[in-house]
Coordinates of C-alpha atoms in Angstrom, one line a residue:
Chain X
V1 CA -10.9 12.4 -33.2
Y2 CA -8.4 13.1 -30.5
G3 CA -8.9 13.2 -26.8
R4 CA -6.5 13.8 -23.9
V5 CA -7.3 13.1 -20.3
K6 CA -5.1 13.1 -17.2
G7 CA -4.9 10.1 -15.0
V8 CA -2.5 8.8 -12.2
T9 CA -0.8 5.5 -11.8
I10 CA 0.6 4.4 -8.5
V11 CA 4.1 3.1 -7.9
G12 CA 4.6 2.1 -4.3
V13 CA 2.6 4.8 -2.5
R14 CA 3.4 7.6 -4.8
G15 CA 1.0 8.7 -7.6
H16 CA 2.6 9.4 -11.0
P17 CA 0.8 11.6 -13.5
V18 CA -0.2 9.7 -16.7
V19 CA -1.6 11.3 -19.8
V20 CA -4.2 9.2 -21.5
E21 CA -4.5 9.9 -25.2
A22 CA -7.2 8.5 -27.4
H23 CA -7.3 8.6 -31.2
I24 CA -10.2 7.6 -33.3
G25 CA -9.0 6.7 -36.8
R26 CA -10.2 4.9 -39.9
G27 CA -10.4 1.2 -40.0
L28 CA -12.4 -1.7 -38.6
P29 CA -13.7 -1.2 -35.1
S30 CA -11.0 -2.1 -32.6
L31 CA -9.3 -0.9 -29.4
T32 CA -5.5 -0.9 -29.2
L33 CA -3.7 -0.1 -26.0
T34 CA -0.2 1.2 -26.0
G35 CA 2.2 2.6 -23.4
L36 CA 3.3 -0.2 -21.1
P37 CA -0.1 -1.2 -19.6
G38 CA 0.1 -3.7 -16.7
A39 CA -2.3 -6.6 -16.3
A40 CA -5.1 -4.7 -14.6
V41 CA -4.9 -2.0 -17.3
Q42 CA -5.0 -4.6 -20.0
D43 CA -8.2 -5.8 -18.4
A44 CA -9.7 -2.4 -18.8
R45 CA -9.6 -2.8 -22.6
D46 CA -12.6 -5.0 -22.5
R47 CA -14.3 -3.3 -19.6
I48 CA -14.6 0.3 -20.8
R49 CA -16.7 -0.3 -23.9
P50 CA -19.6 -1.9 -22.1
A51 CA -19.2 0.8 -19.4
V52 CA -19.4 3.6 -21.9
E53 CA -22.4 2.1 -23.7
S54 CA -24.2 1.3 -20.5
A55 CA -23.8 4.9 -19.4
G56 CA -25.8 6.0 -22.5
L57 CA -22.8 7.2 -24.4
E58 CA -21.8 6.2 -27.8
W59 CA -18.9 3.9 -28.5
P60 CA -17.3 5.0 -31.8
L61 CA -17.2 2.1 -34.2
R62 CA -13.8 3.0 -35.5
R63 CA -10.2 2.0 -34.9
I64 CA -9.3 3.4 -31.5
V65 CA -5.8 3.7 -30.1
V66 CA -5.4 4.6 -26.5
N67 CA -1.9 5.6 -25.4
L68 CA -0.6 5.9 -21.9
S69 CA 2.2 8.4 -21.5
P70 CA 5.0 8.4 -20.4
G71 CA 5.7 5.2 -22.3
S72 CA 8.6 4.2 -20.1
L73 CA 6.6 3.9 -16.9
R74 CA 4.6 0.7 -16.3
K75 CA 1.0 1.5 -15.4
D76 CA -1.0 -0.8 -13.2
G77 CA -4.1 -0.8 -11.0
P78 CA -7.7 -0.4 -12.0
G79 CA -7.6 3.4 -11.4
L80 CA -7.0 4.1 -15.1
D81 CA -10.4 2.7 -16.2
L82 CA -12.0 6.1 -15.9
P83 CA -9.4 8.2 -17.7
M84 CA -9.3 5.7 -20.5
A85 CA -13.0 5.7 -21.0
M86 CA -13.1 9.5 -20.8
G87 CA -10.3 9.7 -23.4
V88 CA -12.5 7.8 -25.8
V89 CA -15.6 9.9 -24.9
A90 CA -13.6 13.1 -25.3
A91 CA -12.0 12.0 -28.6
S92 CA -15.5 11.4 -30.0
A93 CA -16.5 14.9 -28.9
Q94 CA -19.2 13.8 -26.5
V95 CA -18.1 16.1 -23.7
P96 CA -16.8 19.7 -23.7
R97 CA -13.1 20.1 -23.1
E98 CA -13.1 23.2 -20.7
R99 CA -13.1 21.3 -17.4
L100 CA -11.5 18.2 -18.8
A101 CA -8.0 19.7 -18.8
H102 CA -8.0 20.8 -15.2
Y103 CA -9.0 17.6 -13.5
A104 CA -7.3 14.2 -12.9
F105 CA -9.5 11.2 -13.3
A106 CA -9.3 7.9 -11.4
G107 CA -11.6 5.0 -10.7
E108 CA -12.5 1.5 -11.6
L109 CA -15.5 1.0 -13.8
S110 CA -18.1 -1.7 -13.7
L111 CA -19.7 -3.0 -16.9
R112 CA -22.8 -0.9 -16.1
G113 CA -20.7 2.3 -16.2
S114 CA -20.7 2.9 -12.4
L115 CA -17.6 3.8 -10.5
V116 CA -16.5 1.4 -7.8
S117 CA -14.3 2.0 -4.8
T118 CA -10.7 2.0 -5.9
P119 CA -7.5 1.6 -3.9
G120 CA -5.0 4.5 -3.8
V121 CA -7.3 7.4 -4.4
L122 CA -5.5 9.4 -1.7
S123 CA -2.2 9.0 -3.6
V124 CA -4.0 10.1 -6.8
A125 CA -5.3 13.2 -5.1
I126 CA -1.9 14.1 -3.7
A127 CA -0.3 13.7 -7.1
A128 CA -3.0 15.8 -8.7
A129 CA -2.4 18.6 -6.1
R130 CA 1.3 18.4 -6.7
A131 CA 0.8 18.7 -10.5
G132 CA -1.2 21.9 -9.9
L133 CA -4.5 20.6 -11.1
E134 CA -7.8 22.2 -10.0
G135 CA -9.3 18.9 -8.8
V136 CA -9.9 15.2 -9.1
V137 CA -12.8 13.1 -10.4
V138 CA -13.0 9.9 -8.3
P139 CA -15.6 7.3 -7.3
A140 CA -18.1 8.7 -4.8
A141 CA -17.0 6.0 -2.4
N142 CA -13.5 7.5 -2.3
A143 CA -14.5 11.1 -2.2
N144 CA -13.9 11.7 1.5
E145 CA -10.4 10.1 1.2
A146 CA -9.5 12.4 -1.7
A147 CA -10.9 15.4 0.3
L148 CA -8.1 14.9 2.8
V149 CA -5.9 16.8 0.4
E150 CA -6.2 20.5 0.9
G151 CA -6.9 23.0 -1.9
L152 CA -8.2 20.4 -4.3
R153 CA -11.8 20.2 -5.6
V154 CA -13.1 16.7 -5.2
V155 CA -15.8 15.4 -7.6
G156 CA -17.2 12.1 -6.2
A157 CA -19.2 10.6 -9.0
G158 CA -21.4 7.5 -9.0
G159 CA -20.6 6.6 -12.6
L160 CA -19.7 7.7 -16.1
A161 CA -23.0 9.5 -16.7
E162 CA -22.4 11.8 -13.7
V163 CA -18.8 12.4 -14.8
C164 CA -20.1 13.5 -18.2
G165 CA -22.8 15.6 -16.5
F166 CA -20.2 17.4 -14.5
L167 CA -18.1 18.1 -17.6
R168 CA -21.2 19.4 -19.4
G169 CA -22.2 21.5 -16.4
T170 CA -25.5 19.7 -15.9
W171 CA -24.6 17.9 -12.7
E172 CA -22.9 19.3 -9.7
P173 CA -21.3 16.9 -7.2
P174 CA -22.0 17.1 -3.5
V175 CA -19.2 18.6 -1.5
P176 CA -17.4 15.9 0.4
Q177 CA -17.4 16.3 4.1
A178 CA -14.4 17.8 5.7
Q179 CA -13.6 15.3 8.4
E180 CA -10.7 16.8 10.2
E181 CA -13.0 18.0 13.0
S182 CA -14.5 14.6 13.5
Q183 CA -13.0 13.1 16.6
P184 CA -10.3 10.5 16.1
A185 CA -11.4 6.9 16.3
A186 CA -10.7 5.3 19.7
H187 CA -8.7 2.2 20.2
A188 CA -10.8 -0.8 20.9
V189 CA -8.6 -1.8 23.9
D190 CA -7.2 0.0 26.9
F191 CA -4.5 -0.6 29.4
S192 CA -7.0 -0.4 32.3
E193 CA -8.2 -3.8 31.2
V194 CA -4.8 -5.4 32.1
R195 CA -4.6 -6.7 35.7
G196 CA -1.2 -7.1 37.4
Q197 CA 1.9 -7.3 35.2
E198 CA 3.3 -4.1 36.7
Q199 CA 6.8 -4.7 35.3
A200 CA 5.5 -5.4 31.8
R201 CA 3.3 -2.3 31.9
R202 CA 6.2 -0.2 32.9
A203 CA 8.4 -1.7 30.2
L204 CA 5.9 -0.9 27.6
E205 CA 5.6 2.6 28.8
V206 CA 9.3 3.0 28.5
A207 CA 9.2 1.4 25.0
A208 CA 6.5 3.9 23.9
A209 CA 8.3 6.8 25.4
G210 CA 11.6 6.1 23.6
G211 CA 10.3 4.2 20.6
H212 CA 12.1 1.0 21.6
N213 CA 11.4 -2.4 20.3
V214 CA 10.3 -5.0 22.8
L215 CA 10.6 -8.8 23.3
L216 CA 8.2 -10.4 25.6
V217 CA 9.0 -13.9 26.8
G218 CA 6.5 -15.9 28.8
S219 CA 4.3 -18.9 29.2
P220 CA 1.2 -19.4 27.1
G221 CA -1.7 -17.4 28.6
A222 CA 0.5 -15.0 30.5
G223 CA -0.8 -12.1 28.6
K224 CA 1.9 -11.3 26.0
T225 CA -0.6 -10.7 23.2
M226 CA -2.9 -8.6 25.5
L227 CA 0.0 -6.4 26.5
A228 CA 1.4 -6.0 23.0
R229 CA -2.0 -5.0 21.6
R230 CA -2.2 -2.1 24.1
L231 CA 1.2 -0.6 23.2
A232 CA -0.4 1.2 20.3
T233 CA -2.8 2.9 22.7
V234 CA 0.0 4.6 24.7
L235 CA 2.1 5.8 21.8
P236 CA 1.8 9.5 21.2
G237 CA -1.1 10.6 19.0
L238 CA -0.5 10.7 15.3
S239 CA 0.3 14.1 13.8
K240 CA -1.7 15.2 10.7
H241 CA 1.3 14.4 8.5
E242 CA 1.8 11.0 10.0
A243 CA -1.9 10.2 9.8
L244 CA -1.9 11.1 6.1
E245 CA 1.1 8.8 5.5
V246 CA -0.7 5.9 7.3
T247 CA -3.9 6.6 5.4
Q248 CA -2.1 6.7 2.1
L249 CA -0.5 3.3 2.7
H250 CA -3.7 1.7 3.8
S251 CA -5.5 3.2 0.8
V252 CA -3.0 1.8 -1.6
A253 CA -3.4 -1.6 0.1
G254 CA -7.2 -1.3 -0.3
L255 CA -7.7 -1.5 3.4
L256 CA -9.4 1.8 3.9
H257 CA -12.9 1.1 5.0
E258 CA -14.9 4.3 5.2
G259 CA -12.4 6.2 3.2
S260 CA -11.6 8.3 6.1
L261 CA -8.4 9.4 7.8
V262 CA -6.7 6.7 9.8
G263 CA -6.6 8.6 13.2
I264 CA -5.0 6.0 15.4
R265 CA -1.7 4.1 15.3
P266 CA -2.1 0.9 13.5
F267 CA -1.5 -2.5 15.2
R268 CA -0.6 -5.3 12.8
S269 CA -0.1 -8.9 13.9
P270 CA 0.7 -11.1 10.9
H271 CA 0.5 -14.8 11.4
H272 CA 3.8 -16.7 11.7
S273 CA 3.2 -18.4 8.3
I274 CA 3.5 -15.1 6.5
S275 CA 5.5 -15.1 3.3
L276 CA 8.3 -12.6 2.5
P277 CA 6.3 -10.6 0.0
A278 CA 3.4 -10.3 2.4
M279 CA 5.8 -9.1 5.1
L280 CA 7.8 -6.6 3.1
G281 CA 5.5 -5.7 0.2
G282 CA 5.3 -7.2 -3.3
G283 CA 3.0 -9.0 -5.6
S284 CA 3.4 -9.6 -9.4
G285 CA 2.5 -6.5 -11.3
F286 CA 0.9 -4.1 -8.8
V287 CA 3.2 -3.9 -5.8
R288 CA 1.3 -3.7 -2.5
P289 CA 2.7 -2.5 0.8
G290 CA 3.5 -5.4 3.2
E291 CA 2.9 -5.7 6.9
V292 CA 5.9 -3.7 7.8
S293 CA 4.4 -0.7 5.9
L294 CA 0.9 -1.3 7.1
A295 CA 2.4 -1.0 10.6
H296 CA 4.1 2.3 9.7
H297 CA 3.9 4.7 12.7
G298 CA 2.3 1.9 14.7
V299 CA 3.1 -1.4 16.2
L300 CA 4.1 -4.6 14.4
F301 CA 3.5 -7.6 16.6
L302 CA 5.1 -10.9 15.9
D303 CA 3.5 -13.5 18.1
E304 CA 5.4 -16.8 18.4
L305 CA 8.6 -15.2 17.0
T306 CA 10.4 -18.5 16.8
E307 CA 7.7 -19.9 14.5
F308 CA 8.3 -17.3 11.8
R309 CA 10.4 -18.3 8.8
R310 CA 14.0 -17.3 9.3
D311 CA 14.1 -15.2 6.1
A312 CA 11.0 -13.3 7.2
I313 CA 12.6 -12.4 10.5
E314 CA 15.9 -11.5 8.9
S315 CA 14.1 -9.3 6.4
L316 CA 13.0 -7.0 9.2
R317 CA 16.5 -5.6 9.6
Q318 CA 16.3 -3.1 6.8
P319 CA 13.0 -1.5 7.9
I320 CA 14.1 -1.4 11.5
E321 CA 17.3 0.3 10.6
D322 CA 16.1 2.6 7.9
G323 CA 12.4 3.1 8.6
R324 CA 11.6 2.1 5.0
V325 CA 11.7 -1.0 2.8
V326 CA 12.9 -1.3 -0.7
V327 CA 11.1 -4.0 -2.7
T328 CA 12.7 -5.2 -5.9
R329 CA 10.3 -6.8 -8.4
M330 CA 10.5 -7.6 -12.0
I331 CA 8.9 -4.2 -12.9
G332 CA 11.5 -2.3 -10.9
T333 CA 12.2 -1.1 -7.5
V334 CA 9.5 0.3 -5.2
E335 CA 10.1 2.0 -1.8
F336 CA 7.6 2.0 1.1
P337 CA 7.9 3.8 4.4
A338 CA 8.1 1.3 7.3
R339 CA 8.9 2.9 10.6
F340 CA 7.2 0.8 13.3
T341 CA 7.7 -0.3 16.9
L342 CA 8.4 -4.0 16.9
V343 CA 6.9 -6.2 19.7
A344 CA 7.9 -9.8 19.5
A345 CA 6.6 -12.5 21.8
A346 CA 7.9 -16.0 22.4
N347 CA 7.5 -18.9 24.7
P348 CA 10.6 -19.5 27.0
C349 CA 10.9 -23.1 25.6
P350 CA 9.2 -25.4 23.1
C351 CA 6.6 -26.5 25.6
G352 CA 6.2 -23.0 27.0
Y353 CA 6.5 -23.7 30.7
E354 CA 10.2 -23.3 31.3
G355 CA 10.7 -21.1 34.4
D356 CA 7.0 -21.3 35.3
P357 CA 6.6 -21.8 39.0
R358 CA 3.5 -24.0 38.7
R359 CA 3.9 -26.2 35.7
H360 CA 6.7 -28.4 34.9
C361 CA 8.7 -28.0 31.7
R362 CA 9.0 -31.2 29.8
C363 CA 11.6 -30.1 27.3
P364 CA 15.0 -31.7 27.3
P365 CA 17.7 -29.1 28.0
T366 CA 19.2 -29.5 24.5
R367 CA 15.9 -28.6 22.9
V368 CA 15.6 -25.5 25.1
Q369 CA 19.1 -24.6 24.0
Q370 CA 18.2 -25.0 20.3
Y371 CA 15.0 -23.0 20.8
R372 CA 16.8 -20.2 22.5
Q373 CA 19.3 -20.0 19.7
K374 CA 16.4 -19.2 17.3
L375 CA 15.7 -16.2 19.5
S376 CA 19.1 -14.7 19.1
G377 CA 20.7 -13.2 16.1
P378 CA 20.6 -9.9 14.3
L379 CA 17.0 -9.1 15.0
L380 CA 17.4 -9.5 18.7
D381 CA 20.3 -7.1 18.6
R382 CA 17.8 -4.4 17.5
I383 CA 15.4 -5.1 20.4
D384 CA 16.3 -2.7 23.3
I385 CA 13.8 -4.0 25.8
R386 CA 13.4 -7.7 26.6
L387 CA 11.6 -9.0 29.6
V388 CA 9.8 -12.0 31.0
V389 CA 6.1 -11.8 31.4
P390 CA 5.2 -14.1 34.3
R391 CA 1.9 -15.8 34.7
L392 CA -0.5 -14.0 37.1
S393 CA -0.6 -15.0 40.7
K394 CA -3.9 -16.1 42.3
R395 CA -4.1 -12.7 44.0
E396 CA -3.6 -10.8 40.8
L397 CA -6.2 -12.9 39.0
L398 CA -8.9 -12.5 41.6
G399 CA -8.1 -8.9 42.6
G400 CA -10.4 -6.8 40.5
S401 CA -8.6 -3.5 40.7
A402 CA -8.3 -2.0 37.3
G403 CA -4.9 -0.8 36.1
E404 CA -4.0 2.7 35.0
A405 CA -5.8 3.8 31.8
S406 CA -4.0 4.2 28.5
S407 CA -4.7 8.0 28.4
A408 CA -2.8 8.6 31.6
I409 CA 0.2 6.6 30.4
R410 CA 0.1 8.3 27.1
A411 CA 0.2 11.7 28.7
R412 CA 3.6 10.8 30.4
V413 CA 4.8 9.3 27.1
E414 CA 4.0 12.4 25.2
E415 CA 5.9 14.5 27.7
A416 CA 8.9 12.3 27.5
R417 CA 8.8 12.4 23.7
E418 CA 8.6 16.2 23.8
R419 CA 11.9 16.3 25.8
Q420 CA 13.5 14.1 23.2
R421 CA 12.2 16.2 20.3
H422 CA 13.6 19.2 22.0
R423 CA 17.0 17.6 22.6
Y424 CA 17.5 16.1 19.2
E425 CA 15.9 18.9 17.1
A426 CA 19.2 19.9 15.5
L427 CA 20.3 16.3 15.0
G428 CA 17.1 15.2 13.3
F429 CA 16.3 12.1 15.4
P430 CA 12.7 11.8 16.7
C431 CA 13.4 9.6 19.7
N432 CA 16.0 7.8 21.8
A433 CA 15.7 4.4 20.1
Q434 CA 16.7 5.8 16.7
L435 CA 19.9 7.4 17.9
P436 CA 23.1 5.9 16.5
G437 CA 25.4 4.6 19.3
P438 CA 28.0 7.4 19.0
V439 CA 25.4 10.1 19.2
A440 CA 23.8 8.4 22.2
R441 CA 27.1 8.3 23.9
R442 CA 27.9 11.9 23.1
T443 CA 24.5 13.4 24.1
A444 CA 23.8 11.4 27.2
T445 CA 24.7 13.1 30.5
M446 CA 25.1 10.7 33.4
S447 CA 25.4 11.2 37.1
A448 CA 28.4 9.7 38.8
G449 CA 26.2 6.9 40.1
G450 CA 24.7 6.1 36.7
R451 CA 28.2 6.0 35.1
D452 CA 29.5 3.8 37.9
L453 CA 26.7 1.3 37.5
L454 CA 27.1 1.1 33.8
A455 CA 30.8 0.6 34.1
R456 CA 30.2 -2.2 36.5
A457 CA 27.7 -3.8 34.2
V458 CA 30.3 -3.9 31.5
D459 CA 32.3 -6.3 33.7
T460 CA 29.7 -8.3 35.6
L461 CA 27.1 -8.6 32.8
A462 CA 29.7 -8.8 30.0
L463 CA 28.1 -6.0 28.1
T464 CA 29.1 -5.8 24.4
G465 CA 29.5 -2.5 22.6
R466 CA 25.9 -2.8 21.3
G467 CA 24.6 -3.9 24.6
F468 CA 26.3 -0.9 26.2
D469 CA 24.5 1.5 23.7
R470 CA 21.2 -0.2 24.3
A471 CA 21.4 0.2 28.0
L472 CA 22.4 3.8 27.6
K473 CA 19.5 4.6 25.3
V474 CA 16.9 2.9 27.5
A475 CA 18.3 4.6 30.5
R476 CA 18.0 7.9 28.6
T477 CA 14.3 7.2 28.0
V478 CA 13.7 6.2 31.7
A479 CA 15.2 9.5 32.7
D480 CA 13.1 11.3 30.2
L481 CA 10.0 9.7 31.7
A482 CA 11.2 11.0 35.1
G483 CA 11.6 14.4 33.6
V484 CA 15.3 14.8 34.3
D485 CA 18.2 15.6 32.1
E486 CA 20.8 13.6 34.0
I487 CA 20.7 9.8 33.9
G488 CA 20.9 8.6 37.5
A489 CA 21.8 5.3 39.0
D490 CA 18.1 4.3 39.4
H491 CA 17.4 5.0 35.7
M492 CA 20.4 2.9 34.7
A493 CA 19.4 0.1 37.0
E494 CA 15.9 0.0 35.5
A495 CA 17.4 0.0 32.0
L496 CA 19.8 -2.9 32.9
S497 CA 16.8 -4.9 34.1
Y498 CA 15.4 -4.9 30.6
R499 CA 18.2 -7.0 29.2
L500 CA 17.2 -10.6 29.3
D501 CA 20.0 -13.0 28.6
L502 CA 18.4 -15.9 26.8
S503 CA 21.6 -17.8 26.2
E504 CA 22.0 -19.2 29.6
G505 CA 20.1 -20.6 32.6
S506 CA 16.4 -20.7 33.5
L507 CA 14.1 -17.7 33.0
A508 CA 12.8 -18.1 36.5
R509 CA 16.1 -16.6 37.6
A510 CA 16.5 -14.1 34.8
G511 CA 13.0 -12.8 35.4
Chain E
M1 CA -13.7 -10.4 -53.7
D2 CA -16.8 -8.3 -53.8
L3 CA -16.0 -4.9 -55.3
I4 CA -13.0 -3.3 -56.9
A5 CA -13.3 0.4 -57.6
E6 CA -10.9 3.0 -59.0
R7 CA -11.0 6.8 -58.9
G8 CA -8.2 9.3 -59.4
G9 CA -5.5 6.6 -59.1
L10 CA -6.9 5.2 -55.8
L11 CA -7.7 1.5 -56.1
V12 CA -10.2 0.3 -53.6
F13 CA -10.8 -3.4 -52.8
C14 CA -14.1 -3.7 -50.9
E15 CA -15.3 -6.7 -48.9
V16 CA -19.1 -6.6 -48.5
K17 CA -20.7 -8.4 -45.6
T18 CA -24.4 -8.7 -45.1
R19 CA -26.3 -9.5 -42.0
T20 CA -30.0 -9.8 -41.3
R21 CA -29.6 -10.1 -37.6
T22 CA -26.9 -8.4 -35.4
G23 CA -27.1 -11.0 -32.6
F24 CA -23.7 -12.3 -33.5
G25 CA -22.3 -8.8 -34.2
G26 CA -22.4 -6.6 -37.3
G27 CA -21.1 -7.5 -40.7
H28 CA -17.8 -5.9 -39.9
D29 CA -17.2 -8.3 -37.1
A30 CA -17.2 -11.2 -39.6
V31 CA -14.0 -9.9 -41.3
T32 CA -11.4 -11.8 -39.4
W33 CA -7.7 -11.6 -40.0
I34 CA -7.9 -14.8 -42.0
K35 CA -10.5 -13.1 -44.3
Q36 CA -8.3 -10.0 -44.4
R37 CA -5.3 -12.0 -45.6
K38 CA -7.5 -13.6 -48.3
V39 CA -8.6 -10.3 -49.6
R40 CA -5.0 -9.0 -49.7
Q41 CA -3.9 -12.2 -51.6
L42 CA -6.8 -11.7 -54.1
A43 CA -5.8 -8.1 -54.5
E44 CA -2.2 -9.1 -55.3
A45 CA -3.4 -11.6 -57.8
F46 CA -5.7 -9.1 -59.4
I47 CA -2.9 -6.5 -59.7
A48 CA -0.5 -9.1 -61.1
S49 CA -2.9 -10.4 -63.8
E50 CA -4.8 -7.3 -64.8
R51 CA -2.0 -4.7 -64.3
P52 CA -4.2 -1.8 -63.4
R53 CA -2.8 1.7 -63.2
Y54 CA -2.9 3.1 -59.7
Q55 CA -1.1 5.3 -57.2
S56 CA -2.4 3.9 -54.0
I57 CA -4.5 1.1 -52.7
R58 CA -7.1 0.9 -50.0
F59 CA -9.1 -1.9 -48.4
D60 CA -12.6 -1.2 -47.3
V61 CA -15.3 -3.2 -45.5
A62 CA -19.0 -2.5 -46.3
S63 CA -21.3 -3.8 -43.6
V64 CA -24.8 -4.2 -44.9
H65 CA -27.6 -4.7 -42.5
V66 CA -30.9 -5.9 -43.8
G67 CA -33.8 -5.4 -41.5
S68 CA -37.6 -5.6 -41.8
R69 CA -37.8 -1.9 -42.7
G70 CA -35.2 -2.0 -45.5
W71 CA -31.4 -2.0 -45.3
D72 CA -28.5 0.3 -44.5
V73 CA -24.8 0.2 -45.4
E74 CA -21.9 1.2 -43.2
V75 CA -18.6 1.6 -44.9
F76 CA -15.3 1.3 -43.0
E77 CA -12.8 3.0 -45.2
D78 CA -9.2 1.9 -44.9
A79 CA -10.3 -1.0 -42.8
F80 CA -7.0 -2.9 -42.8

């Protein structure tokens, strides 16, 4: 009359073990659910009886109480359908208990008793491994995903009947394919498709090498989106650990298509009408990761930066600073990782043609001023590399020569990253962009020429303290790409060219 | 009130529901909380007027299903 099954609920990206108890007692047939169930778990109340009956199992016509422990933790998500159903099945002694205790169960049930693809299975598997369980029983559609966790037996079942067959020893699941050897998915785009734009290509290479954020300013059609999309292709390859993190986030968001490891750096480009919860993560009840977390270890592209809501732009400060985002909802506080490279794009003025040599800008100067003001502020302070993307000349448009391929650029980027890793190993920073100002000043070694140029820039360009640090960090990356330890005058000059002052004058001059 | 039984100090009030078809659920499904309240009130009235000797009380529901091949009874002890 008592059954006990292990399940997992997901808070943020982390799985938390949940013990599902079922008790069958005397009384009129009913099903009571206790232990802080969220909306999706409440739903399961009416779903598991038809599922159990459709699977050819008996639903006990007694008073059933299902309890989810620990009682202080709010449980949400459809993943608890299966452990709840199995709790009732176990309590009515329809399956043997030997295997039951050593597995965690997760999956959404259909009314016909089949298991449907469920978000967050990877997090479930990680939690099960951490709890020292032998394995997990999950929907067959999510078996490959769970199999990414090493040392865990994965049972991918099509439905309740198979789950019971497994517990009785009458059905053995197919072994999920280990997919580590399968080649990583290729990016759909490549830098070789970009014609011209030498300065922008170079700037993005520097951005990738040092992990710097980028602002691209240019007329419509100049190629800002095209360039941004290709930044993800020149970032260093994902490590196994990073790939798991990305996969886990995408799994929780329900975006994992074939249930396989996300092998390439994500590129996310939310529309400018995006709401705050969609950007940072949220939702009532089950808290989903937002765009900043879906872009974790990849690129977050904000096209038409000036069109985004002010609070959405401001909200990016925390993730850019900390590499994580803390979402506070009614049910409590949830934390998601969110370390991304930001690429923002904007037109130079409301009509888009200010500074364009061919088309005339029709905006009154005051409007341009207002527009530029939107481009300033705290977010821009955190963008190290800013440049103008000019429209292509006739020669560049017609000239068919393909640019350098992403793979060649990526090789240089990886080398530069290796130098940074080596240098900052003891300090715990992965790349130049993430260095705090004082550390950058302490660790950078400059040649006399480089130091002199920077000193003059403080006067002539009116560099602020933060602007000084930015120039220094970018110069450090340029030197790393060149493979030298000392920042020379030419490295500093290039770094200073990536600081676009939007507050004054025409971009034709600035660019 | 359909049945009142007593044994060894246990007083049982039993509601009997009969169904010939289960298309709308079994007999036990017909015992709603309104019906349950009514049975409790009747039990109180019975105890007040008849003053039976008892140690404990239990409410049962007997669900009787009458089919073409006879009938069967399912008793839900301690139903509410």
